């Protein structure tokens, strides 16, 4: 009996290590805590890195993909090093109306990312300003996950018709809120006109904050060379950039897939070691939804279940993350 007890103790200990330890050779095992060095996202050792992965769609529109099996599939079959959990802050049943449901969706995704050793963006997926609600939300997130190297905070997905002074004031407020709890995890800062106004940021950047990057979002069929040039100009002025949402079609999420312009963007991001996250794991009848409606909620997405953008995004992520 004593030997059996000992065996049970050993088994339960090894199980807990497997559950809570960082999986060997995973992106987080290899890179640890992220930091910003100059304009470059870097790993714990200060080496430049770029992360490549996929964003889930709005949690309140596609809650069925907010589960650990879907994340595991994206890790195993798509080789993502980062996943973005887009917590909807508009449209029916959003975070403001139903925070409990939002957390029921977000928590399994964040926890699955941690378990699989990948990075995860906790995205306050809003176009409007909700300062008080965002401060409450990120206070909870920083308290729960601030010691976790996996987590990045995206504090305002895409401000639409707000000027940079207003967005900047919001960002400074949120940065202060998060930094009071978590001194170091990466914070992603949005900017006006759906994260395309990096020239405004470059004229008047946030001062005195560490480990922040500014988001740039592009839809390749709409945003062409002018946005790459604008971003290059901002980087040359010292602005760190993270593409937390991008795709190959028009900015509506629909219309034709512009494969050539998507390739131009991929080459441009590779040259600059810019991280990118493709939009989105969802199943609507629109170009940017990667999956067909009959795709399972839990992964096992064979090629016949991926729409053209899903196939292209998966291939692009596999290529970008290959050693
Ligand atoms: Mg921290």
CSV table of C-alpha atoms and ligand atoms in Angstrom, one decimal:
chain,number,residue,atom,x,y,z
A,1,UNK,CA,0.0,0.0,0.0
A,2,UNK,CA,2.7,2.4,0.9
A,3,UNK,CA,4.4,1.9,-2.5
A,4,UNK,CA,1.0,2.5,-4.2
A,5,UNK,CA,0.5,5.8,-2.3
A,6,UNK,CA,4.0,6.9,-3.3
A,7,UNK,CA,3.2,6.1,-6.9
A,8,UNK,CA,0.0,8.1,-6.8
A,9,UNK,CA,1.8,11.1,-5.3
A,10,UNK,CA,4.4,10.8,-8.0
A,11,UNK,CA,1.8,10.6,-10.7
A,12,UNK,CA,-0.1,13.6,-9.4
A,13,UNK,CA,3.0,15.7,-9.2
A,14,UNK,CA,4.1,14.9,-12.7
A,15,UNK,CA,0.6,15.7,-14.0
A,16,UNK,CA,0.7,19.1,-12.3
A,17,UNK,CA,4.1,19.8,-13.9
A,18,UNK,CA,2.7,18.9,-17.3
A,19,UNK,CA,-0.3,21.2,-16.8
A,20,UNK,CA,1.4,24.2,-15.3
A,21,UNK,CA,4.9,24.0,-16.7
A,22,UNK,CA,5.8,25.7,-19.9
A,23,UNK,CA,5.9,23.1,-22.7
A,24,UNK,CA,9.5,22.5,-23.9
A,25,UNK,CA,10.6,24.3,-27.1
A,26,UNK,CA,7.3,26.2,-27.2
A,27,UNK,CA,7.5,29.9,-28.2
A,28,UNK,CA,7.3,31.0,-24.6
A,29,UNK,CA,9.8,28.4,-23.4
A,30,UNK,CA,12.3,29.7,-26.0
A,31,UNK,CA,11.6,33.4,-25.6
A,32,UNK,CA,10.3,34.0,-22.1
A,33,UNK,CA,9.2,37.5,-21.2
A,34,UNK,CA,8.9,39.9,-24.1
A,35,UNK,CA,10.3,43.4,-24.1
A,36,UNK,CA,10.7,46.3,-26.5
A,37,UNK,CA,14.3,47.2,-27.4
A,38,UNK,CA,14.4,50.4,-29.4
A,39,UNK,CA,11.6,49.9,-31.9
A,40,UNK,CA,11.9,46.1,-31.9
A,41,UNK,CA,9.9,43.4,-30.1
A,42,UNK,CA,12.5,41.3,-28.4
A,43,UNK,CA,12.7,38.2,-26.2
A,44,UNK,CA,13.9,38.0,-22.6
A,45,UNK,CA,17.5,37.9,-23.8
A,46,UNK,CA,17.1,41.0,-25.9
A,47,UNK,CA,17.1,39.2,-29.2
A,48,UNK,CA,14.8,40.6,-31.9
A,49,UNK,CA,11.8,38.3,-32.5
A,50,UNK,CA,8.5,38.4,-34.5
A,51,UNK,CA,5.4,36.5,-33.6
A,52,UNK,CA,2.9,35.2,-36.1
A,53,UNK,CA,-0.5,33.9,-35.4
A,54,UNK,CA,-4.3,34.2,-35.7
A,55,UNK,CA,-7.0,36.2,-34.1
A,56,UNK,CA,-10.3,34.8,-33.1
A,57,UNK,CA,-13.3,36.8,-34.2
A,58,UNK,CA,-15.5,38.8,-31.8
A,59,UNK,CA,-16.2,36.6,-28.8
A,60,UNK,CA,-19.9,37.6,-28.9
A,61,UNK,CA,-20.3,36.7,-32.5
A,62,UNK,CA,-18.3,33.5,-32.6
A,63,UNK,CA,-18.2,32.2,-29.0
A,64,UNK,CA,-18.0,28.7,-30.3
A,65,UNK,CA,-14.3,29.0,-31.2
A,66,UNK,CA,-13.4,30.3,-27.7
A,67,UNK,CA,-12.3,27.0,-26.3
A,68,UNK,CA,-9.0,25.2,-25.5
A,69,UNK,CA,-9.3,22.6,-28.4
A,70,UNK,CA,-9.5,25.3,-31.0
A,71,UNK,CA,-6.4,27.0,-29.6
A,72,UNK,CA,-4.6,23.6,-29.4
A,73,UNK,CA,-5.4,22.9,-33.1
A,74,UNK,CA,-4.1,26.3,-34.1
A,75,UNK,CA,-0.9,25.6,-32.2
A,76,UNK,CA,-0.4,22.0,-33.6
A,77,UNK,CA,-1.7,22.4,-37.2
A,78,UNK,CA,-1.0,26.1,-37.9
A,79,UNK,CA,2.1,26.5,-35.7
A,80,UNK,CA,0.9,29.8,-34.3
A,81,UNK,CA,3.1,31.5,-31.8
A,82,UNK,CA,0.4,34.0,-30.7
A,83,UNK,CA,-3.4,34.0,-30.6
A,84,UNK,CA,-5.6,37.0,-30.2
A,85,UNK,CA,-8.7,36.8,-28.1
A,86,UNK,CA,-11.0,39.6,-29.4
A,87,UNK,CA,-13.4,40.5,-26.6
A,88,UNK,CA,-16.3,42.3,-28.3
A,89,UNK,CA,-17.2,45.6,-26.8
A,90,UNK,CA,-20.0,46.4,-29.2
A,91,UNK,CA,-22.8,44.5,-30.9
A,92,UNK,CA,-25.3,42.4,-29.0
A,93,UNK,CA,-24.2,40.5,-25.9
A,94,UNK,CA,-20.9,42.4,-25.7
A,95,UNK,CA,-18.6,42.8,-22.7
A,96,UNK,CA,-20.4,46.0,-21.5
A,97,UNK,CA,-23.8,44.2,-21.4
A,98,UNK,CA,-22.6,40.8,-20.3
A,99,UNK,CA,-19.2,40.7,-18.8
A,100,UNK,CA,-19.7,37.3,-17.2
A,101,UNK,CA,-20.2,35.7,-20.6
A,102,UNK,CA,-17.2,37.6,-22.0
A,103,UNK,CA,-15.0,36.1,-19.3
A,104,UNK,CA,-16.5,32.6,-19.9
A,105,UNK,CA,-15.2,33.0,-23.5
A,106,UNK,CA,-11.9,34.7,-22.8
A,107,UNK,CA,-10.6,32.6,-19.9
A,108,UNK,CA,-10.4,29.3,-21.7
A,109,UNK,CA,-8.5,30.9,-24.6
A,110,UNK,CA,-6.0,32.7,-22.4
A,111,UNK,CA,-5.5,29.6,-20.3
A,112,UNK,CA,-5.1,27.3,-23.3
A,113,UNK,CA,-2.5,29.7,-24.7
A,114,UNK,CA,-0.6,29.5,-21.4
A,115,UNK,CA,-0.9,25.8,-21.3
A,116,UNK,CA,0.5,25.5,-24.9
A,117,UNK,CA,3.3,27.9,-24.4
A,118,UNK,CA,2.2,30.5,-26.9
A,119,UNK,CA,1.6,34.3,-26.5
A,120,UNK,CA,-1.9,35.7,-26.2
A,121,UNK,CA,-3.3,39.1,-26.9
A,122,UNK,CA,-6.1,40.1,-24.5
A,123,UNK,CA,-7.9,42.5,-26.9
A,124,UNK,CA,-10.4,45.1,-25.8
A,125,UNK,CA,-12.1,44.9,-29.1
A,126,UNK,CA,-13.7,48.3,-29.3
A,127,UNK,CA,-14.1,51.1,-31.8
A,128,UNK,CA,-15.5,53.5,-29.2
A,129,UNK,CA,-14.0,54.9,-26.0
A,130,UNK,CA,-15.0,53.1,-22.7
A,131,UNK,CA,-12.4,54.3,-20.3
A,132,UNK,CA,-13.9,53.3,-17.0
A,133,UNK,CA,-14.9,49.8,-18.3
A,134,UNK,CA,-11.5,49.2,-19.8
A,135,UNK,CA,-9.7,50.3,-16.6
A,136,UNK,CA,-11.8,47.8,-14.6
A,137,UNK,CA,-11.2,45.0,-17.2
A,138,UNK,CA,-7.4,45.5,-17.4
A,139,UNK,CA,-7.1,45.8,-13.6
A,140,UNK,CA,-8.6,42.4,-13.4
A,141,UNK,CA,-6.5,41.0,-16.3
A,142,UNK,CA,-3.2,42.5,-14.9
A,143,UNK,CA,-4.0,41.1,-11.5
A,144,UNK,CA,-4.7,37.7,-12.8
A,145,UNK,CA,-2.1,37.4,-15.6
A,146,UNK,CA,0.5,40.1,-14.9
A,147,UNK,CA,3.2,37.6,-13.8
A,148,UNK,CA,2.5,35.5,-16.9
A,149,UNK,CA,5.0,35.9,-19.7
A,150,UNK,CA,2.4,34.8,-22.3
A,151,UNK,CA,0.1,37.8,-22.0
A,152,UNK,CA,0.0,41.1,-24.1
A,153,UNK,CA,-2.7,43.7,-23.4
A,154,UNK,CA,-4.4,45.4,-26.4
A,155,UNK,CA,-6.1,48.3,-24.7
A,156,UNK,CA,-8.3,49.7,-27.6
A,157,UNK,CA,-8.6,47.7,-30.7
A,158,UNK,CA,-9.4,50.3,-33.3
A,159,UNK,CA,-10.4,53.9,-32.3
A,160,UNK,CA,-12.4,55.1,-35.2
A,161,UNK,CA,-13.4,58.8,-35.3
A,162,UNK,CA,-11.2,60.0,-32.4
A,163,UNK,CA,-8.2,62.3,-32.7
A,164,UNK,CA,-4.8,61.2,-31.4
A,165,UNK,CA,-4.8,63.6,-28.4
A,166,UNK,CA,-7.9,61.8,-27.1
A,167,UNK,CA,-6.6,58.3,-27.9
A,168,UNK,CA,-3.3,59.2,-26.3
A,169,UNK,CA,-4.9,60.4,-23.1
A,170,UNK,CA,-6.9,57.2,-22.9
A,171,UNK,CA,-3.8,55.1,-23.5
A,172,UNK,CA,-1.8,57.0,-20.8
A,173,UNK,CA,-4.6,56.4,-18.4
A,174,UNK,CA,-4.8,52.7,-19.2
A,175,UNK,CA,-1.0,52.3,-19.2
A,176,UNK,CA,-0.8,53.8,-15.7
A,177,UNK,CA,-3.6,51.5,-14.5
A,178,UNK,CA,-1.9,48.4,-15.8
A,179,UNK,CA,1.6,49.4,-14.7
A,180,UNK,CA,0.4,50.0,-11.2
A,181,UNK,CA,-0.1,46.2,-11.1
A,182,UNK,CA,2.1,44.8,-13.8
A,183,UNK,CA,5.4,46.5,-14.4
A,184,UNK,CA,6.5,44.8,-17.6
A,185,UNK,CA,4.1,42.9,-19.9
A,186,UNK,CA,3.7,44.3,-23.4
A,187,UNK,CA,0.9,46.9,-23.9
A,188,UNK,CA,-0.4,47.4,-27.5
A,189,UNK,CA,-1.7,51.0,-28.1
A,190,UNK,CA,-4.2,51.8,-30.8
A,191,UNK,CA,-4.4,55.0,-32.9
A,192,UNK,CA,-7.0,56.9,-34.9
A,193,UNK,CA,-8.8,55.7,-38.0
A,194,UNK,CA,-8.6,52.0,-37.3
A,195,UNK,CA,-4.9,52.0,-36.4
A,196,UNK,CA,-3.7,53.7,-39.5
A,197,UNK,CA,-2.6,57.0,-38.1
A,198,UNK,CA,0.9,56.2,-37.0
A,199,UNK,CA,2.1,59.6,-38.4
A,200,UNK,CA,0.0,61.3,-35.7
A,201,UNK,CA,1.7,59.0,-33.1
A,202,UNK,CA,5.1,59.8,-34.5
A,203,UNK,CA,4.5,63.6,-34.1
A,204,UNK,CA,3.5,63.2,-30.4
A,205,UNK,CA,4.4,59.8,-28.9
A,206,UNK,CA,3.6,58.6,-25.4
A,207,UNK,CA,6.6,59.5,-23.1
A,208,UNK,CA,8.0,57.5,-20.2
A,209,UNK,CA,6.3,54.2,-20.8
A,210,UNK,CA,8.2,51.0,-21.3
A,211,UNK,CA,7.3,47.9,-23.3
A,212,UNK,CA,4.6,49.5,-25.4
A,213,UNK,CA,4.1,49.1,-29.2
A,214,UNK,CA,1.6,50.9,-31.4
A,215,UNK,CA,-0.7,48.8,-33.5
A,216,UNK,CA,-1.1,49.0,-37.2
A,217,UNK,CA,-4.0,47.2,-38.9
A,218,UNK,CA,-4.1,46.6,-42.6
A,219,UNK,CA,-6.4,45.0,-45.1
A,220,UNK,CA,-4.2,44.4,-48.1
A,221,UNK,CA,-6.8,45.1,-50.8
A,222,UNK,CA,-7.6,48.5,-49.3
A,223,UNK,CA,-4.4,49.6,-47.6
A,224,UNK,CA,-1.5,49.4,-50.0
A,225,UNK,CA,2.0,50.9,-50.2
A,226,UNK,CA,1.0,54.2,-48.7
A,227,UNK,CA,0.3,52.5,-45.3
A,228,UNK,CA,3.6,50.7,-45.4
A,229,UNK,CA,5.4,53.9,-46.3
A,230,UNK,CA,3.6,55.8,-43.5
A,231,UNK,CA,4.6,52.9,-41.0
A,232,UNK,CA,8.2,53.0,-42.2
A,233,UNK,CA,8.3,56.7,-41.6
A,234,UNK,CA,6.9,56.2,-38.0
A,235,UNK,CA,9.4,53.4,-37.3
A,236,UNK,CA,12.3,55.6,-38.5
A,237,UNK,CA,11.1,58.2,-35.9
A,238,UNK,CA,11.4,55.6,-33.1
A,239,UNK,CA,7.8,54.2,-33.0
A,240,UNK,CA,7.6,50.5,-32.3
A,241,UNK,CA,4.9,48.8,-34.4
A,242,UNK,CA,2.9,45.6,-33.9
A,243,UNK,CA,0.3,44.4,-36.6
A,244,UNK,CA,-2.2,42.9,-34.2
A,245,UNK,CA,-4.8,42.5,-37.0
A,246,UNK,CA,-4.4,42.1,-40.7
A,247,UNK,CA,-5.9,40.2,-43.7
A,248,UNK,CA,-5.7,40.0,-47.5
A,249,UNK,CA,-9.1,41.4,-48.6
A,250,UNK,CA,-10.8,44.8,-48.3
A,251,UNK,CA,-11.1,46.7,-45.0
A,252,UNK,CA,-14.8,45.7,-44.8
A,253,UNK,CA,-13.5,42.1,-44.3
A,254,UNK,CA,-15.2,41.2,-47.6
A,255,UNK,CA,-14.5,41.6,-51.3
A,256,UNK,CA,-11.7,40.0,-53.3
A,257,UNK,CA,-8.6,38.5,-51.8
A,258,UNK,CA,-5.6,40.5,-53.0
A,259,UNK,CA,-3.0,37.8,-52.9
A,260,UNK,CA,-0.3,39.9,-54.5
A,261,UNK,CA,-0.7,42.8,-52.1
A,262,UNK,CA,-0.8,40.3,-49.2
A,263,UNK,CA,2.5,38.9,-50.4
A,264,UNK,CA,3.9,42.5,-50.5
A,265,UNK,CA,2.9,43.0,-46.9
A,266,UNK,CA,4.3,39.7,-45.8
A,267,UNK,CA,7.7,40.5,-47.4
A,268,UNK,CA,7.7,44.0,-45.9
A,269,UNK,CA,6.9,42.7,-42.4
A,270,UNK,CA,9.5,39.9,-42.6
A,271,UNK,CA,12.2,42.5,-43.6
A,272,UNK,CA,11.4,44.6,-40.5
A,273,UNK,CA,10.7,41.7,-38.1
A,274,UNK,CA,7.2,43.1,-37.5
A,275,UNK,CA,4.8,40.7,-35.7
A,276,UNK,CA,1.4,40.0,-37.2
A,277,UNK,CA,-1.9,38.4,-36.4
A,278,UNK,CA,-4.3,37.4,-39.1
A,279,UNK,CA,-8.1,38.1,-38.9
A,280,UNK,CA,-10.0,35.9,-38.2
A,281,UNK,CA,-11.1,32.5,-36.9
A,282,UNK,CA,-14.8,32.8,-37.7
A,283,UNK,CA,-17.4,31.3,-40.1
A,284,UNK,CA,-19.5,34.1,-41.5
A,285,UNK,CA,-20.2,34.4,-45.2
A,286,UNK,CA,-17.5,37.0,-45.8
A,287,UNK,CA,-14.0,36.8,-47.2
A,288,UNK,CA,-12.1,37.3,-43.9
A,289,UNK,CA,-13.9,34.4,-42.1
A,290,UNK,CA,-11.3,31.6,-42.3
A,291,UNK,CA,-13.7,28.7,-41.8
A,292,UNK,CA,-16.8,27.3,-43.3
A,293,UNK,CA,-20.0,27.1,-41.1
A,294,UNK,CA,-19.7,23.3,-40.9
A,295,UNK,CA,-16.2,23.4,-39.4
A,296,UNK,CA,-16.1,22.0,-35.9
A,297,UNK,CA,-15.8,24.4,-33.0
A,298,UNK,CA,-12.9,22.4,-31.7
A,299,UNK,CA,-10.4,22.3,-34.5
A,300,UNK,CA,-9.6,19.3,-36.8
A,301,UNK,CA,-10.0,21.7,-39.6
A,302,UNK,CA,-9.0,19.8,-42.7
A,303,UNK,CA,-8.3,21.7,-46.0
A,304,UNK,CA,-11.9,21.3,-47.2
A,305,UNK,CA,-13.1,23.2,-44.2
A,306,UNK,CA,-10.8,26.2,-44.8
A,307,UNK,CA,-12.0,29.0,-47.0
A,308,UNK,CA,-9.4,30.6,-49.4
A,309,UNK,CA,-8.3,33.1,-46.8
A,310,UNK,CA,-8.1,30.4,-44.2
A,311,UNK,CA,-5.8,28.4,-46.4
A,312,UNK,CA,-3.7,31.4,-47.3
A,313,UNK,CA,-3.4,32.6,-43.7
A,314,UNK,CA,-2.5,29.2,-42.4
A,315,UNK,CA,0.2,28.8,-45.1
A,316,UNK,CA,1.6,32.2,-44.4
A,317,UNK,CA,1.8,31.6,-40.6
A,318,UNK,CA,3.5,28.2,-41.2
A,319,UNK,CA,6.0,29.8,-43.5
A,320,UNK,CA,6.7,32.8,-41.2
A,321,UNK,CA,7.1,30.6,-38.2
A,322,UNK,CA,9.3,27.9,-39.9
A,323,UNK,CA,12.9,28.0,-38.6
B,1,LIG,MG1,4.4,41.2,-15.7
